[in-house]
Amino acid sequence: MQHPDSQVNDLEINPNSQMVAACGYQHIRMYDLASANPDPVMNFEGVIKNVSRVGFQENGQWMYTGGEDCTARIWDLRAGRPFQCQQIFQVPAPVNAVVLHPDQSQIMVGGQSGIIHIWDLKTDHNEQLIPEAESSIQDIAIDPEGKMMAAVNNKGNCYVWSLGGSPP
């Protein structure tokens, strides 16, 4: 695969293992894993800063990203449709971490403000957790059953929450 444009900040293989998404400075590239063609098969270059995280919905119908433009985004990937942003969630600081809850209904967004935003995709409602103010959230993880969530900040502190089937 060719990716000469910039550094790659994150990679994710789609659920059917046919494509890989690579995100970097001002773009997202999709590559066909079964093809000998090293060039991307889909491109999006409309983001104004670094795209730092990428992931897929469990059926591969949409992809989510987060980046330095202070947004988390959902991209429609269904066949026959142009590669386009479907939803945008604005936060007050650059995004470092984005993770989809296993039930596919919420995206957890962590960033340099120290806030973890819990974005409900059905209602577009946002709840917030602030484990340590002004300490950048570096990463977020959720267990496969969606019962526990952990986050780590730039000071090396790790926080763990019980999700208990509802937002923390």
PDB file of C-alpha atoms in Angstrom:
ATOM      1  CA  MET A   1       0.000   0.000   0.000  1.00  0.00           C
ATOM      2  CA  GLN A   2       1.154   3.491  -0.797  1.00  0.00           C
ATOM      3  CA  HIS A   3       0.577   6.243   1.768  1.00  0.00           C
ATOM      4  CA  PRO A   4       3.061   9.004   0.887  1.00  0.00           C
ATOM      5  CA  ASP A   5       0.882  11.954   1.978  1.00  0.00           C
ATOM      6  CA  SER A   6       1.667  12.038   5.698  1.00  0.00           C
ATOM      7  CA  GLN A   7       2.163   9.940   8.780  1.00  0.00           C
ATOM      8  CA  VAL A   8      -0.492   7.332   9.566  1.00  0.00           C
ATOM      9  CA  ASN A   9      -2.095   8.084  12.936  1.00  0.00           C
ATOM     10  CA  ASP A  10      -4.345   5.027  13.132  1.00  0.00           C
ATOM     11  CA  LEU A  11      -5.331   1.933  11.135  1.00  0.00           C
ATOM     12  CA  GLU A  12      -8.418  -0.245  11.334  1.00  0.00           C
ATOM     13  CA  ILE A  13      -9.446  -3.296   9.302  1.00  0.00           C
ATOM     14  CA  ASN A  14     -13.152  -3.380   8.487  1.00  0.00           C
ATOM     15  CA  PRO A  15     -15.367  -6.168   9.917  1.00  0.00           C
ATOM     16  CA  ASN A  16     -15.318  -8.335   6.761  1.00  0.00           C
ATOM     17  CA  SER A  17     -11.505  -8.013   6.510  1.00  0.00           C
ATOM     18  CA  GLN A  18     -11.662  -6.665   2.952  1.00  0.00           C
ATOM     19  CA  MET A  19     -10.541  -3.076   3.571  1.00  0.00           C
ATOM     20  CA  VAL A  20      -8.217  -1.155   5.844  1.00  0.00           C
ATOM     21  CA  ALA A  21      -8.739   2.493   6.761  1.00  0.00           C
ATOM     22  CA  ALA A  22      -5.685   4.688   7.355  1.00  0.00           C
ATOM     23  CA  CYS A  23      -6.042   8.170   8.780  1.00  0.00           C
ATOM     24  CA  GLY A  24      -3.492  10.961   8.815  1.00  0.00           C
ATOM     25  CA  TYR A  25      -3.058  14.660   8.183  1.00  0.00           C
ATOM     26  CA  GLN A  26      -6.214  16.017   6.514  1.00  0.00           C
ATOM     27  CA  HIS A  27      -7.350  12.693   5.054  1.00  0.00           C
ATOM     28  CA  ILE A  28      -8.698   9.184   5.399  1.00  0.00           C
ATOM     29  CA  ARG A  29      -7.708   6.500   2.875  1.00  0.00           C
ATOM     30  CA  MET A  30      -9.392   3.122   2.325  1.00  0.00           C
ATOM     31  CA  TYR A  31      -7.314   0.305   0.821  1.00  0.00           C
ATOM     32  CA  ASP A  32      -8.516  -2.995  -0.658  1.00  0.00           C
ATOM     33  CA  LEU A  33      -6.669  -5.786   1.163  1.00  0.00           C
ATOM     34  CA  ALA A  34      -7.352  -8.357  -1.579  1.00  0.00           C
ATOM     35  CA  SER A  35      -6.033  -6.181  -4.400  1.00  0.00           C
ATOM     36  CA  ALA A  36      -2.505  -5.963  -5.737  1.00  0.00           C
ATOM     37  CA  ASN A  37      -3.187  -2.270  -6.401  1.00  0.00           C
ATOM     38  CA  PRO A  38      -1.204  -0.278  -3.804  1.00  0.00           C
ATOM     39  CA  ASP A  39      -3.341   2.850  -4.257  1.00  0.00           C
ATOM     40  CA  PRO A  40      -6.349   3.683  -2.078  1.00  0.00           C
ATOM     41  CA  VAL A  41      -9.780   2.768  -3.436  1.00  0.00           C
ATOM     42  CA  MET A  42     -11.533   5.544  -1.467  1.00  0.00           C
ATOM     43  CA  ASN A  43     -10.260   8.929  -0.319  1.00  0.00           C
ATOM     44  CA  PHE A  44     -11.588  11.708   1.809  1.00  0.00           C
ATOM     45  CA  GLU A  45      -9.598  14.914   2.111  1.00  0.00           C
ATOM     46  CA  GLY A  46     -12.126  17.367   3.586  1.00  0.00           C
ATOM     47  CA  VAL A  47     -10.830  17.341   7.164  1.00  0.00           C
ATOM     48  CA  ILE A  48      -8.829  20.443   8.065  1.00  0.00           C
ATOM     49  CA  LYS A  49      -6.385  18.881  10.569  1.00  0.00           C
ATOM     50  CA  ASN A  50      -5.007  15.514  11.685  1.00  0.00           C
ATOM     51  CA  VAL A  51      -7.435  12.609  11.851  1.00  0.00           C
ATOM     52  CA  SER A  52      -6.192  10.740  14.915  1.00  0.00           C
ATOM     53  CA  ARG A  53      -8.565   7.750  15.311  1.00  0.00           C
ATOM     54  CA  VAL A  54     -10.659   5.501  13.097  1.00  0.00           C
ATOM     55  CA  GLY A  55     -12.989   2.543  13.687  1.00  0.00           C
ATOM     56  CA  PHE A  56     -15.900   0.649  12.120  1.00  0.00           C
ATOM     57  CA  GLN A  57     -19.470  -0.172  13.048  1.00  0.00           C
ATOM     58  CA  GLU A  58     -19.878  -3.940  13.534  1.00  0.00           C
ATOM     59  CA  ASN A  59     -21.447  -4.530  10.080  1.00  0.00           C
ATOM     60  CA  GLY A  60     -19.117  -2.125   8.282  1.00  0.00           C
ATOM     61  CA  GLN A  61     -21.971   0.146   7.168  1.00  0.00           C
ATOM     62  CA  TRP A  62     -20.292   3.172   8.705  1.00  0.00           C
ATOM     63  CA  MET A  63     -16.966   4.286  10.055  1.00  0.00           C
ATOM     64  CA  TYR A  64     -16.185   6.734  12.854  1.00  0.00           C
ATOM     65  CA  THR A  65     -13.221   9.073  13.253  1.00  0.00           C
ATOM     66  CA  GLY A  66     -11.887  11.668  15.658  1.00  0.00           C
ATOM     67  CA  GLY A  67      -9.313  14.353  15.118  1.00  0.00           C
ATOM     68  CA  GLU A  68      -7.547  17.580  15.860  1.00  0.00           C
ATOM     69  CA  ASP A  69     -10.409  19.568  14.294  1.00  0.00           C
ATOM     70  CA  CYS A  70     -12.304  18.981  17.594  1.00  0.00           C
ATOM     71  CA  THR A  71     -14.815  16.591  16.030  1.00  0.00           C
ATOM     72  CA  ALA A  72     -15.926  12.992  16.010  1.00  0.00           C
ATOM     73  CA  ARG A  73     -17.527  12.017  12.708  1.00  0.00           C
ATOM     74  CA  ILE A  74     -19.583   9.202  11.258  1.00  0.00           C
ATOM     75  CA  TRP A  75     -18.964   8.265   7.615  1.00  0.00           C
ATOM     76  CA  ASP A  76     -21.509   6.392   5.479  1.00  0.00           C
ATOM     77  CA  LEU A  77     -19.799   3.434   3.772  1.00  0.00           C
ATOM     78  CA  ARG A  78     -22.805   1.607   2.318  1.00  0.00           C
ATOM     79  CA  ALA A  79     -22.339   0.326  -1.229  1.00  0.00           C
ATOM     80  CA  GLY A  80     -23.423   2.625  -4.003  1.00  0.00           C
ATOM     81  CA  ARG A  81     -23.090   5.770  -1.923  1.00  0.00           C
ATOM     82  CA  PRO A  82     -20.330   8.357  -2.073  1.00  0.00           C
ATOM     83  CA  PHE A  83     -17.872   8.370   0.821  1.00  0.00           C
ATOM     84  CA  GLN A  84     -19.423  11.137   2.913  1.00  0.00           C
ATOM     85  CA  CYS A  85     -19.703  12.423   6.452  1.00  0.00           C
ATOM     86  CA  GLN A  86     -23.118  11.571   7.872  1.00  0.00           C
ATOM     87  CA  GLN A  87     -22.913  13.087  11.394  1.00  0.00           C
ATOM     88  CA  ILE A  88     -20.550  15.458  13.209  1.00  0.00           C
ATOM     89  CA  PHE A  89     -20.140  15.761  16.972  1.00  0.00           C
ATOM     90  CA  GLN A  90     -18.254  18.919  17.999  1.00  0.00           C
ATOM     91  CA  VAL A  91     -16.181  18.993  21.212  1.00  0.00           C
ATOM     92  CA  PRO A  92     -14.174  21.858  22.781  1.00  0.00           C
ATOM     93  CA  ALA A  93     -10.678  20.456  22.148  1.00  0.00           C
ATOM     94  CA  PRO A  94      -8.774  18.147  19.769  1.00  0.00           C
ATOM     95  CA  VAL A  95      -9.861  14.490  19.941  1.00  0.00           C
ATOM     96  CA  ASN A  96      -7.318  11.824  20.921  1.00  0.00           C
ATOM     97  CA  ALA A  97      -9.594   8.820  21.531  1.00  0.00           C
ATOM     98  CA  VAL A  98     -12.798   7.526  19.965  1.00  0.00           C
ATOM     99  CA  VAL A  99     -14.366   4.153  20.747  1.00  0.00           C
ATOM    100  CA  LEU A 100     -17.715   2.625  19.811  1.00  0.00           C
ATOM    101  CA  HIS A 101     -19.697   0.923  22.581  1.00  0.00           C
ATOM    102  CA  PRO A 102     -20.263  -2.779  21.743  1.00  0.00           C
ATOM    103  CA  ASP A 103     -24.040  -2.203  21.547  1.00  0.00           C
ATOM    104  CA  GLN A 104     -23.323   0.254  18.683  1.00  0.00           C
ATOM    105  CA  SER A 105     -25.455   3.013  20.272  1.00  0.00           C
ATOM    106  CA  GLN A 106     -22.801   5.289  21.791  1.00  0.00           C
ATOM    107  CA  ILE A 107     -19.404   6.655  20.893  1.00  0.00           C
ATOM    108  CA  MET A 108     -17.033   7.658  23.679  1.00  0.00           C
ATOM    109  CA  VAL A 109     -14.900  10.647  22.692  1.00  0.00           C
ATOM    110  CA  GLY A 110     -11.868  11.744  24.721  1.00  0.00           C
ATOM    111  CA  GLY A 111      -9.675  14.707  24.054  1.00  0.00           C
ATOM    112  CA  GLN A 112      -7.188  17.265  25.168  1.00  0.00           C
ATOM    113  CA  SER A 113      -9.737  19.067  27.388  1.00  0.00           C
ATOM    114  CA  GLY A 114      -9.783  16.114  29.808  1.00  0.00           C
ATOM    115  CA  ILE A 115     -13.472  15.464  29.145  1.00  0.00           C
ATOM    116  CA  ILE A 116     -14.915  12.132  28.030  1.00  0.00           C
ATOM    117  CA  HIS A 117     -18.043  12.755  25.976  1.00  0.00           C
ATOM    118  CA  ILE A 118     -20.607   9.973  25.737  1.00  0.00           C
ATOM    119  CA  TRP A 119     -22.349  10.615  22.419  1.00  0.00           C
ATOM    120  CA  ASP A 120     -25.684   8.806  22.111  1.00  0.00           C
ATOM    121  CA  LEU A 121     -26.059   8.142  18.394  1.00  0.00           C
ATOM    122  CA  LYS A 122     -29.831   7.631  18.519  1.00  0.00           C
ATOM    123  CA  THR A 123     -30.754  10.796  20.437  1.00  0.00           C
ATOM    124  CA  ASP A 124     -27.649  12.900  19.668  1.00  0.00           C
ATOM    125  CA  HIS A 125     -27.528  13.520  23.447  1.00  0.00           C
ATOM    126  CA  ASN A 126     -24.144  14.058  25.099  1.00  0.00           C
ATOM    127  CA  GLU A 127     -23.149  13.195  28.660  1.00  0.00           C
ATOM    128  CA  GLN A 128     -19.734  14.081  30.064  1.00  0.00           C
ATOM    129  CA  LEU A 129     -17.242  12.570  32.470  1.00  0.00           C
ATOM    130  CA  ILE A 130     -14.346  14.655  33.759  1.00  0.00           C
ATOM    131  CA  PRO A 131     -11.943  12.314  35.562  1.00  0.00           C
ATOM    132  CA  GLU A 132      -9.226  14.962  35.975  1.00  0.00           C
ATOM    133  CA  ALA A 133      -9.738  18.485  34.658  1.00  0.00           C
ATOM    134  CA  GLU A 134      -7.195  19.858  32.174  1.00  0.00           C
ATOM    135  CA  SER A 135      -5.505  16.442  31.760  1.00  0.00           C
ATOM    136  CA  SER A 136      -5.696  15.227  28.181  1.00  0.00           C
ATOM    137  CA  ILE A 137      -7.485  11.907  27.649  1.00  0.00           C
ATOM    138  CA  GLN A 138      -5.079   9.770  25.611  1.00  0.00           C
ATOM    139  CA  ASP A 139      -7.092   6.582  25.107  1.00  0.00           C
ATOM    140  CA  ILE A 140     -10.390   4.908  26.005  1.00  0.00           C
ATOM    141  CA  ALA A 141     -11.232   1.187  26.046  1.00  0.00           C
ATOM    142  CA  ILE A 142     -14.498  -0.691  26.579  1.00  0.00           C
ATOM    143  CA  ASP A 143     -14.689  -4.421  27.271  1.00  0.00           C
ATOM    144  CA  PRO A 144     -16.447  -6.566  24.603  1.00  0.00           C
ATOM    145  CA  GLU A 145     -19.596  -6.935  26.730  1.00  0.00           C
ATOM    146  CA  GLY A 146     -19.868  -3.182  27.301  1.00  0.00           C
ATOM    147  CA  LYS A 147     -19.796  -3.455  31.084  1.00  0.00           C
ATOM    148  CA  MET A 148     -16.529  -1.655  31.853  1.00  0.00           C
ATOM    149  CA  MET A 149     -14.798   1.411  30.431  1.00  0.00           C
ATOM    150  CA  ALA A 150     -11.246   2.570  31.103  1.00  0.00           C
ATOM    151  CA  ALA A 151      -9.501   5.805  30.160  1.00  0.00           C
ATOM    152  CA  VAL A 152      -5.929   6.999  30.574  1.00  0.00           C
ATOM    153  CA  ASN A 153      -4.699  10.590  30.597  1.00  0.00           C
ATOM    154  CA  ASN A 154      -1.426  12.323  29.790  1.00  0.00           C
ATOM    155  CA  LYS A 155      -0.387  12.219  33.459  1.00  0.00           C
ATOM    156  CA  GLY A 156      -0.419   8.412  33.416  1.00  0.00           C
ATOM    157  CA  ASN A 157      -3.579   8.085  35.498  1.00  0.00           C
ATOM    158  CA  CYS A 158      -6.032   5.356  34.526  1.00  0.00           C
ATOM    159  CA  TYR A 159      -9.715   5.555  35.426  1.00  0.00           C
ATOM    160  CA  VAL A 160     -12.208   2.685  35.298  1.00  0.00           C
ATOM    161  CA  TRP A 161     -16.018   2.897  35.282  1.00  0.00           C
ATOM    162  CA  SER A 162     -18.712   0.252  35.493  1.00  0.00           C
ATOM    163  CA  LEU A 163     -21.163   0.857  32.662  1.00  0.00           C
ATOM    164  CA  GLY A 164     -23.862  -1.497  33.951  1.00  0.00           C
ATOM    165  CA  GLY A 165     -25.913  -1.464  30.755  1.00  0.00           C
ATOM    166  CA  SER A 166     -26.439   2.294  30.824  1.00  0.00           C
ATOM    167  CA  PRO A 167     -24.215   5.343  30.418  1.00  0.00           C
ATOM    168  CA  PRO A 168     -21.655   5.836  33.230  1.00  0.00           C
TER     169      PRO A 168
END
